[in-house]
């Protein structure tokens, strides 16, 4: 291949009860990454970055999530001194949104370069390089965004250290409303507010919620899933960073959502629902609650994305 273009979807991490160990992909928004061979140099260069608005992203490979993922992949294959790869990064989701923007760029770059090289590695084998890329953005080695972005579906990370990930079943009627308010919260800042200690009582309640959430997915028991989507540890600490959080959550639940919480580090909020029609209605109720606080927002309604990064085109 001479050129590969991919789409890398947004993701919802933590999913209320699974801090750093649960995540799922949605259909839109997402980033587009182009990887192109070059005979002019060896290694990785970032030639184009679009969609950043008034902000800027580093073009230095070691400081860019997509660049780092691509470089580490080339190094693993022993090709960093033999193959030249140009990357174009087209950002199509907001920064600091809690939708896995940095993870999407990393996952997209890893898949694009792997396809460009004739797919020497399986999709799952790319996870390590995508996590290394994501680590550039927030300084933490965790896969709850990059894993579902890379392979799709709902993923459980048993261990971030060993990247032991597993696919969980997706109830066929499950849909999600994700509302992104025009507030920016950086992952580093959202992690800074978290306490290092948790009471035994809270830990026990959270473990019960996580276990029953996974059980609900396997048994397609949506009432149990609804009872399980209650975060006793992270949400109470982070919700103060999101203006109007309580009102937005209440609006979602009153309109019939199965559960509603923070997407990733926020400020986006997600609500799981048992139909697309209901997800649309819940999303509008959430937006109205944000608007009451004078905050504009964007709504994304989607089934769970089961594909992950998608190859859009290839050129030989």
Coordinates of C-alpha atoms in Angstrom, one line a residue:
X1 CA 0.0 0.0 0.0
X2 CA 1.1 3.6 -0.6
X3 CA -1.7 5.3 1.3
X4 CA -4.3 4.3 3.9
X5 CA -7.1 6.4 5.4
X6 CA -9.0 5.3 8.5
X7 CA -11.7 6.5 10.8
X8 CA -11.2 6.2 14.5
X9 CA -14.4 6.5 16.6
X10 CA -15.0 8.4 19.9
X11 CA -15.3 6.3 23.0
X12 CA -17.0 6.4 26.4
X13 CA -14.6 5.3 29.1
X14 CA -15.2 4.2 32.7
X15 CA -18.9 3.6 32.0
X16 CA -19.7 4.8 35.6
X17 CA -18.8 1.6 37.4
X18 CA -15.5 0.6 35.7
X19 CA -12.9 3.4 36.3
X20 CA -10.0 2.7 33.9
X21 CA -11.3 -0.8 33.1
X22 CA -14.5 -0.4 31.1
X23 CA -15.1 1.4 27.8
X24 CA -17.2 1.3 24.6
X25 CA -17.1 2.8 21.2
X26 CA -19.8 5.0 19.5
X27 CA -20.4 5.6 15.8
X28 CA -19.6 9.3 15.7
X29 CA -17.7 11.6 16.1
X30 CA -14.2 10.5 15.5
X31 CA -10.9 11.3 13.8
X32 CA -9.6 10.5 10.4
X33 CA -5.9 9.5 10.0
X34 CA -4.0 9.2 6.7
X35 CA -0.8 7.2 6.6
X36 CA 1.3 7.5 3.5
X37 CA 4.7 6.0 2.4
X38 CA 7.6 8.3 1.7
X39 CA 10.9 7.6 0.1
X40 CA 12.4 10.9 1.3
X41 CA 13.1 9.8 4.8
X42 CA 12.9 6.9 7.3
X43 CA 10.7 6.9 10.4
X44 CA 7.5 8.9 11.0
X45 CA 6.7 12.5 10.2
X46 CA 3.5 14.4 10.9
X47 CA 2.8 16.6 7.9
X48 CA -0.8 17.8 8.4
X49 CA -3.0 18.4 11.4
X50 CA -6.5 19.9 10.8
X51 CA -9.6 20.5 12.9
X52 CA -7.9 22.0 15.9
X53 CA -9.6 25.3 15.8
X54 CA -7.8 27.9 17.9
X55 CA -5.7 25.2 19.6
X56 CA -2.6 23.5 18.3
X57 CA -1.3 20.0 18.5
X58 CA 2.4 19.2 18.5
X59 CA 3.9 17.9 15.2
X60 CA 6.9 16.5 17.0
X61 CA 6.3 12.7 16.8
X62 CA 7.4 12.0 20.4
X63 CA 4.8 14.5 21.7
X64 CA 1.9 13.5 19.6
X65 CA -0.4 10.5 20.4
X66 CA -0.7 9.4 16.7
X67 CA 3.0 10.0 16.0
X68 CA 4.1 8.0 19.1
X69 CA 1.9 5.1 18.3
X70 CA 3.1 4.9 14.7
X71 CA 6.8 5.3 15.7
X72 CA 6.6 2.6 18.4
X73 CA 5.0 0.2 15.9
X74 CA 7.7 0.8 13.4
X75 CA 10.4 0.2 16.0
X76 CA 8.7 -3.0 17.1
X77 CA 8.9 -4.2 13.5
X78 CA 12.5 -3.0 13.1
X79 CA 11.5 -0.7 10.3
X80 CA 12.2 2.7 11.7
X81 CA 15.4 3.1 9.7
X82 CA 14.0 1.5 6.5
X83 CA 10.4 2.8 6.0
X84 CA 9.2 6.4 5.8
X85 CA 5.6 7.2 6.9
X86 CA 3.9 10.5 6.6
X87 CA 0.8 11.0 8.9
X88 CA -2.1 13.4 8.4
X89 CA -4.3 13.9 11.4
X90 CA -7.8 15.3 10.8
X91 CA -9.4 16.0 14.2
X92 CA -13.2 15.8 14.1
X93 CA -14.0 15.8 17.8
X94 CA -13.4 18.4 20.5
X95 CA -10.3 18.3 22.8
X96 CA -10.8 17.7 26.5
X97 CA -14.3 16.4 25.8
X98 CA -14.2 13.0 27.6
X99 CA -14.7 11.3 24.3
X100 CA -11.3 9.8 23.8
X101 CA -9.9 12.3 21.3
X102 CA -6.2 11.5 21.9
X103 CA -7.0 7.8 22.0
X104 CA -8.7 7.9 18.6
X105 CA -5.7 9.5 17.0
X106 CA -3.3 6.9 18.5
X107 CA -5.5 3.9 17.5
X108 CA -6.2 5.3 14.1
X109 CA -2.5 5.8 13.4
X110 CA -1.5 2.3 14.6
X111 CA -4.2 0.7 12.3
X112 CA -3.4 2.9 9.3
X113 CA 0.4 2.2 9.5
X114 CA -0.2 -1.6 10.1
X115 CA -2.4 -1.7 7.0
X116 CA 0.1 0.3 5.0
X117 CA 2.8 -2.3 5.9
X118 CA 0.6 -5.2 4.8
X119 CA -0.9 -6.0 8.3
X120 CA 2.0 -7.8 9.9
X121 CA 0.2 -7.6 13.2
X122 CA -3.4 -8.5 14.3
X123 CA -5.7 -5.7 15.4
X124 CA -5.4 -6.8 19.1
X125 CA -1.6 -6.8 18.9
X126 CA -1.7 -3.1 18.1
X127 CA -3.1 -2.3 21.5
X128 CA 0.3 -1.8 23.2
X129 CA 1.4 0.8 20.7
X130 CA -1.9 2.7 21.0
X131 CA -1.6 2.8 24.8
X132 CA 1.9 4.2 24.5
X133 CA 0.5 6.9 22.2
X134 CA -2.3 7.7 24.6
X135 CA 0.1 7.9 27.4
X136 CA 1.7 11.0 25.7
X137 CA -1.6 12.9 26.3
X138 CA -2.3 12.2 29.9
X139 CA 0.7 10.5 31.4
X140 CA -1.2 7.4 32.4
X141 CA -0.9 3.9 30.9
X142 CA -4.5 2.8 30.6
X143 CA -6.5 1.2 27.8
X144 CA -10.2 2.1 28.6
X145 CA -10.4 4.4 25.6
X146 CA -7.9 3.0 23.1
X147 CA -9.2 -0.7 23.5
X148 CA -12.8 -0.1 22.4
X149 CA -11.7 2.5 19.8
X150 CA -9.3 -0.1 18.3
X151 CA -11.5 -3.2 18.4
X152 CA -15.0 -1.9 19.0
X153 CA -17.8 -3.0 21.3
X154 CA -17.7 -2.9 25.1
X155 CA -14.4 -3.9 26.5
X156 CA -13.2 -5.0 29.9
X157 CA -9.6 -4.4 30.8
X158 CA -8.7 -7.0 33.5
X159 CA -5.2 -5.5 33.8
X160 CA -3.9 -2.3 32.3
X161 CA -0.3 -3.5 33.1
X162 CA -0.6 -6.6 31.0
X163 CA -3.3 -5.3 28.6
X164 CA -5.5 -8.3 29.3
X165 CA -8.7 -7.2 27.5
X166 CA -12.0 -8.9 26.9
X167 CA -15.1 -8.3 24.8
X168 CA -18.4 -8.1 26.7
X169 CA -21.8 -8.8 25.1
X170 CA -23.8 -5.9 23.8
X171 CA -27.6 -6.1 24.4
X172 CA -29.2 -5.7 20.9
X173 CA -31.5 -2.8 21.9
X174 CA -28.8 -0.8 23.7
X175 CA -28.3 2.8 22.5
X176 CA -26.4 5.7 24.0
X177 CA -26.9 9.4 24.1
X178 CA -23.7 11.4 24.6
X179 CA -23.9 15.1 25.3
X180 CA -20.8 17.3 25.1
X181 CA -21.3 20.6 26.8
X182 CA -19.0 23.5 25.7
X183 CA -16.8 23.1 28.7
X184 CA -13.2 21.8 28.6
X185 CA -11.8 19.4 31.2
X186 CA -8.3 17.9 30.6
X187 CA -7.8 14.3 31.7
X188 CA -4.8 15.3 33.8
X189 CA -6.9 17.9 35.7
X190 CA -9.7 15.4 36.2
X191 CA -7.3 12.8 37.6
X192 CA -5.8 15.4 40.0
X193 CA -9.1 15.8 41.9
X194 CA -9.3 12.0 42.7
X195 CA -8.4 10.7 46.2
X196 CA -6.0 7.9 46.5
X197 CA -8.0 6.2 49.2
X198 CA -11.5 4.7 49.1
X199 CA -13.5 3.4 52.1
X200 CA -14.2 -0.3 52.3
X201 CA -18.0 0.4 52.2
X202 CA -17.7 2.4 48.9
X203 CA -15.4 -0.2 47.4
X204 CA -17.8 -3.0 48.2
X205 CA -20.7 -1.2 46.7
X206 CA -18.7 -0.4 43.6
X207 CA -17.6 -4.0 43.1
X208 CA -21.2 -5.1 43.4
X209 CA -22.3 -2.6 40.8
X210 CA -19.5 -3.6 38.4
X211 CA -20.2 -7.3 38.8
X212 CA -24.0 -6.9 38.3
X213 CA -23.4 -4.6 35.3
X214 CA -21.3 -7.3 33.6
X215 CA -23.9 -9.9 34.5
X216 CA -26.6 -7.7 33.0
X217 CA -24.7 -7.6 29.7
X218 CA -24.4 -11.4 29.6
X219 CA -28.1 -12.0 30.5
X220 CA -29.5 -9.1 28.5
X221 CA -31.2 -7.9 31.8
X222 CA -31.7 -4.2 31.2
X223 CA -33.5 -3.6 34.6
X224 CA -30.4 -5.1 36.3
X225 CA -28.1 -3.0 34.1
X226 CA -30.1 0.1 35.2
X227 CA -29.7 -0.7 38.9
X228 CA -26.0 -1.3 38.3
X229 CA -25.1 2.0 36.7
X230 CA -24.3 3.9 39.9
X231 CA -20.8 5.2 40.5
X232 CA -20.0 5.4 44.2
X233 CA -16.3 6.4 43.9
X234 CA -15.4 8.6 40.9
X235 CA -18.5 10.4 39.9
X236 CA -19.0 12.1 43.4
X237 CA -15.5 13.5 43.1
X238 CA -15.6 14.7 39.5
X239 CA -19.1 15.9 39.1
X240 CA -18.3 19.3 40.7
X241 CA -16.1 20.0 37.6
X242 CA -19.3 19.8 35.4
X243 CA -21.7 22.8 35.8
X244 CA -25.2 21.5 36.0
X245 CA -24.3 17.8 36.4
X246 CA -27.0 16.9 38.9
X247 CA -29.7 18.5 36.8
X248 CA -28.5 16.9 33.6
X249 CA -28.4 13.4 35.2
X250 CA -31.8 13.9 36.8
X251 CA -33.3 15.0 33.4
X252 CA -31.9 11.8 31.7
X253 CA -33.2 9.5 34.4
X254 CA -36.6 11.2 34.5
X255 CA -36.9 10.8 30.7
X256 CA -36.3 7.1 31.0
X257 CA -32.5 6.5 30.6
X258 CA -31.2 3.2 32.1
X259 CA -28.4 5.2 33.7
X260 CA -26.4 8.4 33.2
X261 CA -22.9 9.4 34.2
X262 CA -19.7 11.1 33.1
X263 CA -18.0 10.0 29.9
X264 CA -14.3 9.4 30.6
X265 CA -12.9 12.4 32.5
X266 CA -15.8 14.6 31.3
X267 CA -17.3 17.0 30.7
X268 CA -19.3 14.9 28.3
X269 CA -22.1 12.9 29.8
X270 CA -23.5 9.6 28.5
X271 CA -26.9 8.0 29.1
X272 CA -27.6 4.3 28.2
X273 CA -31.1 3.6 26.8
X274 CA -33.1 0.7 25.5
X275 CA -34.0 2.2 22.1
X276 CA -32.8 4.7 19.7
X277 CA -35.9 6.8 20.0
X278 CA -35.6 7.0 23.7
X279 CA -31.9 7.8 23.4
X280 CA -32.8 10.8 21.2
X281 CA -35.4 12.0 23.7
X282 CA -33.1 11.6 26.6
X283 CA -30.3 13.4 24.8
X284 CA -32.5 16.4 24.1
X285 CA -33.6 16.4 27.8
X286 CA -29.9 16.5 28.8
X287 CA -29.2 19.3 26.4
X288 CA -32.1 21.3 27.8
X289 CA -30.8 20.9 31.3
X290 CA -27.4 22.2 30.2
X291 CA -29.1 25.1 28.4
X292 CA -30.8 26.0 31.7
X293 CA -27.2 26.7 33.0
X294 CA -26.4 28.8 29.9
X295 CA -24.3 26.0 28.4
X296 CA -24.5 25.0 24.7
X297 CA -23.9 21.4 23.9
X298 CA -23.7 18.8 21.1
X299 CA -25.7 15.6 21.0
X300 CA -24.5 12.3 19.6
X301 CA -27.0 9.3 19.5
X302 CA -25.5 6.0 18.6
X303 CA -25.7 2.2 19.0
X304 CA -22.5 0.6 20.4
X305 CA -19.9 0.7 17.6
X306 CA -18.9 -2.9 17.2
X307 CA -16.2 -2.3 14.5
X308 CA -13.7 0.1 16.1
X309 CA -11.2 1.7 13.7
X310 CA -12.5 1.5 10.2
X311 CA -10.4 1.5 7.0
X312 CA -12.0 4.0 4.7
X313 CA -9.7 3.7 1.7
X314 CA -6.4 2.3 0.5
X315 CA -4.2 3.2 -2.5
X316 CA -1.7 0.9 -4.0

